[in-house]
Tab-separated table of C-alpha atoms in Angstrom:
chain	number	residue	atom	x	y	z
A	1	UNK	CA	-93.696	70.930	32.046
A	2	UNK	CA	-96.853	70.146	30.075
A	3	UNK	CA	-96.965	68.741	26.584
A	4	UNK	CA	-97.240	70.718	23.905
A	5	UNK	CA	-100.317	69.618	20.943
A	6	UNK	CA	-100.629	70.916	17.498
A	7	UNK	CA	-102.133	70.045	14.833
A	8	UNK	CA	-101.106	69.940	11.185
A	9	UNK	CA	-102.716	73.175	8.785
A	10	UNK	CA	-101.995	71.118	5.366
A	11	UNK	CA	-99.731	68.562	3.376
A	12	UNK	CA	-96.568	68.850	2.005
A	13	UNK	CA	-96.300	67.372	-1.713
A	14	UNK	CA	-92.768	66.318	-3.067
A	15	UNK	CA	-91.158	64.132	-5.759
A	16	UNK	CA	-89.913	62.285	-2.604
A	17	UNK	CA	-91.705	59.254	-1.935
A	18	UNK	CA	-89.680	58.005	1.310
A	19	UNK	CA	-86.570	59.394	3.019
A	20	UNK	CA	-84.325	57.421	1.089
A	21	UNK	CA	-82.873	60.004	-1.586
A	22	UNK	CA	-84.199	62.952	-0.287
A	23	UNK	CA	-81.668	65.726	-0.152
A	24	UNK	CA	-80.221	66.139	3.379
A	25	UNK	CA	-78.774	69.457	2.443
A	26	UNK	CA	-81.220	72.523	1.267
A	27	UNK	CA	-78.400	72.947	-1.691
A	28	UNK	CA	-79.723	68.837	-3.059
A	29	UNK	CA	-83.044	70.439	-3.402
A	30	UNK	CA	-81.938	73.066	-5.833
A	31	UNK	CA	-84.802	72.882	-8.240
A	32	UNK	CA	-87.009	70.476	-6.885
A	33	UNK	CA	-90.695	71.268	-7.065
A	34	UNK	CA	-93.381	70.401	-4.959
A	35	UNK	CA	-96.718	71.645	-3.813
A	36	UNK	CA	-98.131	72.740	-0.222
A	37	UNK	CA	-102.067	71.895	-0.144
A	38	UNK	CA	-103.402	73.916	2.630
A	39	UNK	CA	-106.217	72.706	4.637
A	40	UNK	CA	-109.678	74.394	3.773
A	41	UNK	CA	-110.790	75.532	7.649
A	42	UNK	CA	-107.044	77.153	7.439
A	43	UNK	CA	-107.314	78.898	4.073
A	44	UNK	CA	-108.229	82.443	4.832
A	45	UNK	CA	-104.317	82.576	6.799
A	46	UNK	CA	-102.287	82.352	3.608
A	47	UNK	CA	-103.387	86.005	2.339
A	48	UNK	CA	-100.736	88.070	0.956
A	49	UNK	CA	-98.952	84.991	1.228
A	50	UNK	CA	-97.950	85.363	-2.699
A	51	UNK	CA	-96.101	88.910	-2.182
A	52	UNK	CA	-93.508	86.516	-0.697
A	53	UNK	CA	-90.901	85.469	-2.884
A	54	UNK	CA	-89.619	82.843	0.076
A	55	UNK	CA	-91.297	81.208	2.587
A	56	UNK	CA	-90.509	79.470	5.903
A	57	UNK	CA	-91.902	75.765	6.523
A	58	UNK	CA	-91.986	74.063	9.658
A	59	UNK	CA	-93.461	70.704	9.761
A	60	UNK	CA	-93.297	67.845	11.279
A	61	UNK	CA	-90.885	64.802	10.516
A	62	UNK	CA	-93.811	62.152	10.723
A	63	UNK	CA	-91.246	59.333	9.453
A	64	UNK	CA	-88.818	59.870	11.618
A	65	UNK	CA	-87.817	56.909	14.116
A	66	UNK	CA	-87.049	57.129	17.768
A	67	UNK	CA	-84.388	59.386	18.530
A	68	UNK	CA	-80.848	59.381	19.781
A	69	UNK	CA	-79.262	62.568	21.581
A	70	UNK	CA	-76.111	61.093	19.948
A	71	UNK	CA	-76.052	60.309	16.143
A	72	UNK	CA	-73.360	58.897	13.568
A	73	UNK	CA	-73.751	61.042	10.672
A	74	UNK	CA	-73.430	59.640	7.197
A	75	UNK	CA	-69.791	60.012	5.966
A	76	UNK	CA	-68.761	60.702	9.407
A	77	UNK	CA	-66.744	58.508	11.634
A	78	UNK	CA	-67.729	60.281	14.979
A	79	UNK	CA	-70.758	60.985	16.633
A	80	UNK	CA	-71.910	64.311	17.400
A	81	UNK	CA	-75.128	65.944	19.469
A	82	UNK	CA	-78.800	65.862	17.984
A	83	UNK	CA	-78.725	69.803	18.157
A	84	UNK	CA	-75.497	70.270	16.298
A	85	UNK	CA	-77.594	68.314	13.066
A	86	UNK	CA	-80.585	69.008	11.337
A	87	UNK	CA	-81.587	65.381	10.399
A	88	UNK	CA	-84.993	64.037	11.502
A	89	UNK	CA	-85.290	61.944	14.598
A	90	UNK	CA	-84.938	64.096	17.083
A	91	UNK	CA	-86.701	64.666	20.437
A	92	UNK	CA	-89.064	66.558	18.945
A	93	UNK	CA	-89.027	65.638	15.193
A	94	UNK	CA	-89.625	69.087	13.855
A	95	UNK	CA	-88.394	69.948	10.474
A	96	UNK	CA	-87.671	73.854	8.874
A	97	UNK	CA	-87.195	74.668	5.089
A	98	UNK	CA	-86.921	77.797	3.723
A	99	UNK	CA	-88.539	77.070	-0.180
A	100	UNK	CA	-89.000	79.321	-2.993
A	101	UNK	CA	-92.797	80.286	-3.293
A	102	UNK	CA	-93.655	80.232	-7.182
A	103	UNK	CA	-97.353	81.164	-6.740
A	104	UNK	CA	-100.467	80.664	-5.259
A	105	UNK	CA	-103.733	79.125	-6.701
A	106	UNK	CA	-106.763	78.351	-4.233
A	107	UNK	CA	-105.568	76.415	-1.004
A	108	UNK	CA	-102.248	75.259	-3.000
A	109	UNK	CA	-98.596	76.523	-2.529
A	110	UNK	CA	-96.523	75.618	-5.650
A	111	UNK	CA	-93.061	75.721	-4.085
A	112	UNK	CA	-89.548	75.098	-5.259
A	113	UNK	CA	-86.631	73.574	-4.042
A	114	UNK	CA	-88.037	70.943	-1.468
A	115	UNK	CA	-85.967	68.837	0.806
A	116	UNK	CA	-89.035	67.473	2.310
A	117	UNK	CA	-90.405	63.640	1.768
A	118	UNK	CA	-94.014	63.280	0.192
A	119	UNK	CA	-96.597	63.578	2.701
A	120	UNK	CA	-95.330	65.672	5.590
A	121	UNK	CA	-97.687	67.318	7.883
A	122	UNK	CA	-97.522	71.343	7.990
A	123	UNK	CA	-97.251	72.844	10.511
A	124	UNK	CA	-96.899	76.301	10.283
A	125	UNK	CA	-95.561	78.973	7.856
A	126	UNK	CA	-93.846	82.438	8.108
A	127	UNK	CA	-92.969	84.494	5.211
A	128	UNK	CA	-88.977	84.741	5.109
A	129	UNK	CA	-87.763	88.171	5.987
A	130	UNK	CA	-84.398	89.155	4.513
A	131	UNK	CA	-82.432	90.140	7.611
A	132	UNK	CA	-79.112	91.726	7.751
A	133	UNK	CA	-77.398	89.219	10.037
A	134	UNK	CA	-77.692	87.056	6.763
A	135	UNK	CA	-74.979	89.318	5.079
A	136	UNK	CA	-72.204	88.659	8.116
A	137	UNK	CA	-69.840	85.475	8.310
A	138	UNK	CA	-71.221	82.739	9.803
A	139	UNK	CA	-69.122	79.142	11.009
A	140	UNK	CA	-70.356	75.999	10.550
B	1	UNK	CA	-105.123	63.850	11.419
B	2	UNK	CA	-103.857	62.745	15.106
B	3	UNK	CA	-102.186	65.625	16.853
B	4	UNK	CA	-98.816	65.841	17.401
B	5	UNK	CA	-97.271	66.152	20.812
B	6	UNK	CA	-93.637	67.987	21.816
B	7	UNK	CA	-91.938	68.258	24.992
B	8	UNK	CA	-89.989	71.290	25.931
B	9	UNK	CA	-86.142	70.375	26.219
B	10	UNK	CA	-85.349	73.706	27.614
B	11	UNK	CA	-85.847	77.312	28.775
B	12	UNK	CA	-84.859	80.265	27.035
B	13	UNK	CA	-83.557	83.606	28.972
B	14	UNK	CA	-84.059	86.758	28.366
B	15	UNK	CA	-84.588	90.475	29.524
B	16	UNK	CA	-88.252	90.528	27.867
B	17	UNK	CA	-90.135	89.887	30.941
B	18	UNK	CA	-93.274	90.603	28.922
B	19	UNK	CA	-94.728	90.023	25.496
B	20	UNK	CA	-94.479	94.337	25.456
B	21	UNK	CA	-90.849	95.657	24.684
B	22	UNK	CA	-89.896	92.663	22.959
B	23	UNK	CA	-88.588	93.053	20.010
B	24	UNK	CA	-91.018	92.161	16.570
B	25	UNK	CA	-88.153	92.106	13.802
B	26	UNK	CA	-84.572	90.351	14.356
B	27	UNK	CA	-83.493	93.718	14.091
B	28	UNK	CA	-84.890	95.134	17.184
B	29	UNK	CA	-82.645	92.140	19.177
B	30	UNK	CA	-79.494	93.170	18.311
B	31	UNK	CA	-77.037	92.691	21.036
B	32	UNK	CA	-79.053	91.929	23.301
B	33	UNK	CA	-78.340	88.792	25.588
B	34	UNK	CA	-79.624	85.784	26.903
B	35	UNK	CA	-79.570	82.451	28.237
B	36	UNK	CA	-81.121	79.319	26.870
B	37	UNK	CA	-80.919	76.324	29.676
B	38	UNK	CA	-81.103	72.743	27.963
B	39	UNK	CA	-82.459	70.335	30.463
B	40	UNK	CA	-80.035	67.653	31.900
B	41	UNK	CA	-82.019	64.569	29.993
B	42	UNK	CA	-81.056	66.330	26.559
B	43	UNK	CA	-77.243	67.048	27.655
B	44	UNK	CA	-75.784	65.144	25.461
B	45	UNK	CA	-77.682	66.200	22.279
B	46	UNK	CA	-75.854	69.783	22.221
B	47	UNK	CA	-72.114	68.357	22.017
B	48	UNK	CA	-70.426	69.782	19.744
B	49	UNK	CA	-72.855	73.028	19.035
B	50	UNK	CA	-70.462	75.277	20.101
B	51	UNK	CA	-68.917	74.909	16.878
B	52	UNK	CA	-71.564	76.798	15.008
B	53	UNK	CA	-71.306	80.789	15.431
B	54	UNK	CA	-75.099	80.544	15.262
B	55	UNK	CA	-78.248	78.733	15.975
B	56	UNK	CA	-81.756	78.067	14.848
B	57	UNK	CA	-84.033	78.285	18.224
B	58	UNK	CA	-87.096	76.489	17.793
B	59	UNK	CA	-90.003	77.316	20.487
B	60	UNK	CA	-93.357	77.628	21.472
B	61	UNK	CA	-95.076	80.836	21.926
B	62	UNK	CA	-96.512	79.995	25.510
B	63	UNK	CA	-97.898	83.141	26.274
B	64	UNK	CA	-100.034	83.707	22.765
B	65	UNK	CA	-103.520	84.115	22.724
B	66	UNK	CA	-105.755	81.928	20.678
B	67	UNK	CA	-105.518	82.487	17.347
B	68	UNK	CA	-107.235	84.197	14.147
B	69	UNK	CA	-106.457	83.565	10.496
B	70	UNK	CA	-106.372	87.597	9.753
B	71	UNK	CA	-104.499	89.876	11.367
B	72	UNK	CA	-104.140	93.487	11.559
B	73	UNK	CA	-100.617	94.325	12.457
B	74	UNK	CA	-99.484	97.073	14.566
B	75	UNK	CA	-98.962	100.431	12.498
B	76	UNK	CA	-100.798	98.453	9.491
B	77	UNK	CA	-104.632	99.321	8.616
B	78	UNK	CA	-105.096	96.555	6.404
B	79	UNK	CA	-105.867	92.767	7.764
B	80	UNK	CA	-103.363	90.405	6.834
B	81	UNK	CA	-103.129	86.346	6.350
B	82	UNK	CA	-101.826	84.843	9.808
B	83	UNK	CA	-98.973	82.414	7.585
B	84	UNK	CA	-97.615	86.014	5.696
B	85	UNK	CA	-96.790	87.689	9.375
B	86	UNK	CA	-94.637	86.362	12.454
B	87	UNK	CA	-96.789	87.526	15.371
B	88	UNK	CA	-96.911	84.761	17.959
B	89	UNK	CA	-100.869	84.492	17.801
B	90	UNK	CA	-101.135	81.505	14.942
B	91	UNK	CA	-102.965	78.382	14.921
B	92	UNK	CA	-99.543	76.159	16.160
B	93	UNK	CA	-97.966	78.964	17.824
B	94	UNK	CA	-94.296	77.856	17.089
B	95	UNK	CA	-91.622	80.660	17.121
B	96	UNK	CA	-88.072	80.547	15.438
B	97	UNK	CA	-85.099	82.698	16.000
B	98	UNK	CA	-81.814	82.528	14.349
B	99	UNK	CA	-79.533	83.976	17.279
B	100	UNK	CA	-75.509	84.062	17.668
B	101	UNK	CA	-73.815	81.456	20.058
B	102	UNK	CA	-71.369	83.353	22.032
B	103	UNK	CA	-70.307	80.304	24.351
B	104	UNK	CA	-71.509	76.888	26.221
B	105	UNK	CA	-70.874	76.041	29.752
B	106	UNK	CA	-72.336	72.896	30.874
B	107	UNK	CA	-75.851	72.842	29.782
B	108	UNK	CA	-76.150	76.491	29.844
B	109	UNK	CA	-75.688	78.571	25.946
B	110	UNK	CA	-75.386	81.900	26.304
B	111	UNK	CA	-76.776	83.699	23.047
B	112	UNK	CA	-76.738	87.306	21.698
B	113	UNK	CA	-79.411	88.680	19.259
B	114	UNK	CA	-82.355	87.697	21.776
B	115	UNK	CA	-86.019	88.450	20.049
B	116	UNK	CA	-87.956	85.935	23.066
B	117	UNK	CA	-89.596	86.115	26.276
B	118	UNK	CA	-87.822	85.340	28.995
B	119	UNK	CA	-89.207	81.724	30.321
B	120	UNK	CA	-90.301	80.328	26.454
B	121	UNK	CA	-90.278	76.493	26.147
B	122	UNK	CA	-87.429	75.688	23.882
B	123	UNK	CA	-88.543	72.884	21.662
B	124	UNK	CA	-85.429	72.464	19.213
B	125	UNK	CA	-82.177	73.872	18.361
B	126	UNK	CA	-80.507	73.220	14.790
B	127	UNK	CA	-77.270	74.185	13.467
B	128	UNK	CA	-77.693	77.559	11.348
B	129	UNK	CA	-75.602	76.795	8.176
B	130	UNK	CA	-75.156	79.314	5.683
B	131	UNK	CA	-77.266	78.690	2.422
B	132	UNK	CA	-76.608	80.254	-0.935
B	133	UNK	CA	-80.013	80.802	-1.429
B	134	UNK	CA	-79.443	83.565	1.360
B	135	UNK	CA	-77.137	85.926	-0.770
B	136	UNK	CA	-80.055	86.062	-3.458
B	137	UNK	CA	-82.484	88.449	-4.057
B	138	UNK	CA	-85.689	88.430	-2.258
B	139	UNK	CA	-88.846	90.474	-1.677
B	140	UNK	CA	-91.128	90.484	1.103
């Protein structure tokens, strides 16, 4: 199986200088702005971005160190798979945060609540679409 | 920016034999069934996954064709930024798919809700857990 290349489309821009303190649950980030500076050869893609209340980020975890398929969580005594977390070393260090999108001026998302360190590299985004398996019970 | 490079650590199943017929919303993959099949180097990341009633499938859209920033969607006359649609045509053609885990056996899960072509690279899985963001309002 080949390997798979992308390239980043912008920069993530966050209050969080380095993983330490950044919120590892999306409920830490309640809040927290931060800014997504599109690159310029990528710009014409975020039309009709703004009618979006939500958005979907996927980047990629560029601090993240070599990764484990077995990890001790913090404030956990046993280890459990990669999959079953969301932290970010991982095989593939990919990160996904569903932010509120506040507006839009030039090549610059202004986003709220950010659970993403300073710096990331962007990788794509998709507008979040309300869907009704939201509503049902979930298990965690 | 250096590129970034991912290696698929899986395959996902599915009756979508073709890009046509599969589903474009969540909605359209309602009860429908498939397979994802984690490759034996990354058994031991997805212990303990089965806990989760659902999952966050992370993978790349092998069979989309190079990419333009505007779109015009199907039944749409207007041109659209790629970033505000989910068509699998986008400059890092990355796909994600929140699907229900019915069950794992060995290094096979076997998932309901299935919106992806059979034989897609699976790049990461991550646990879906329920936000409160998720039971406000948004608009798309």
């Amino acid at each position: 199986m080949p390997q798979i290349k992308y390239k980043p489309i912008g920069i993530i821009h966050s209050p969080f200088k380095e993983p330490k303190g950044t919120p590892i649950q999306p409920s830490g980030a309640k809040g927290i702005n931060g800014t997504v500076e599109i690159f310029l050869e990528y710009a014409q893609g975020i039309k009709d971005l703004e009618g979006f209340s939500h958005i979907i980020l996927i980047y990629h975890f560029h601090l993240s160190k070599k990764s484990s398929l077995k990890v001790k969580p913090y404030l956990d005594d046993e280890v459990h798979g990669v999959f079953a977390m969301r932290g970010p070393s991982r095989p593939n260090p990919i990160g996904i945060s569903a932010v509120r999108l506040l507006r839009v001026e030039g090549t610059t998302l202004h986003i709220q609540d950010v659970d993403i360190v300073d710096g990331t590299p962007l990788l794509d985004i998709k507008p979040y679409v309300p869907d009704e398996r939201s509503r049902e019970n979930r298990v965690a």
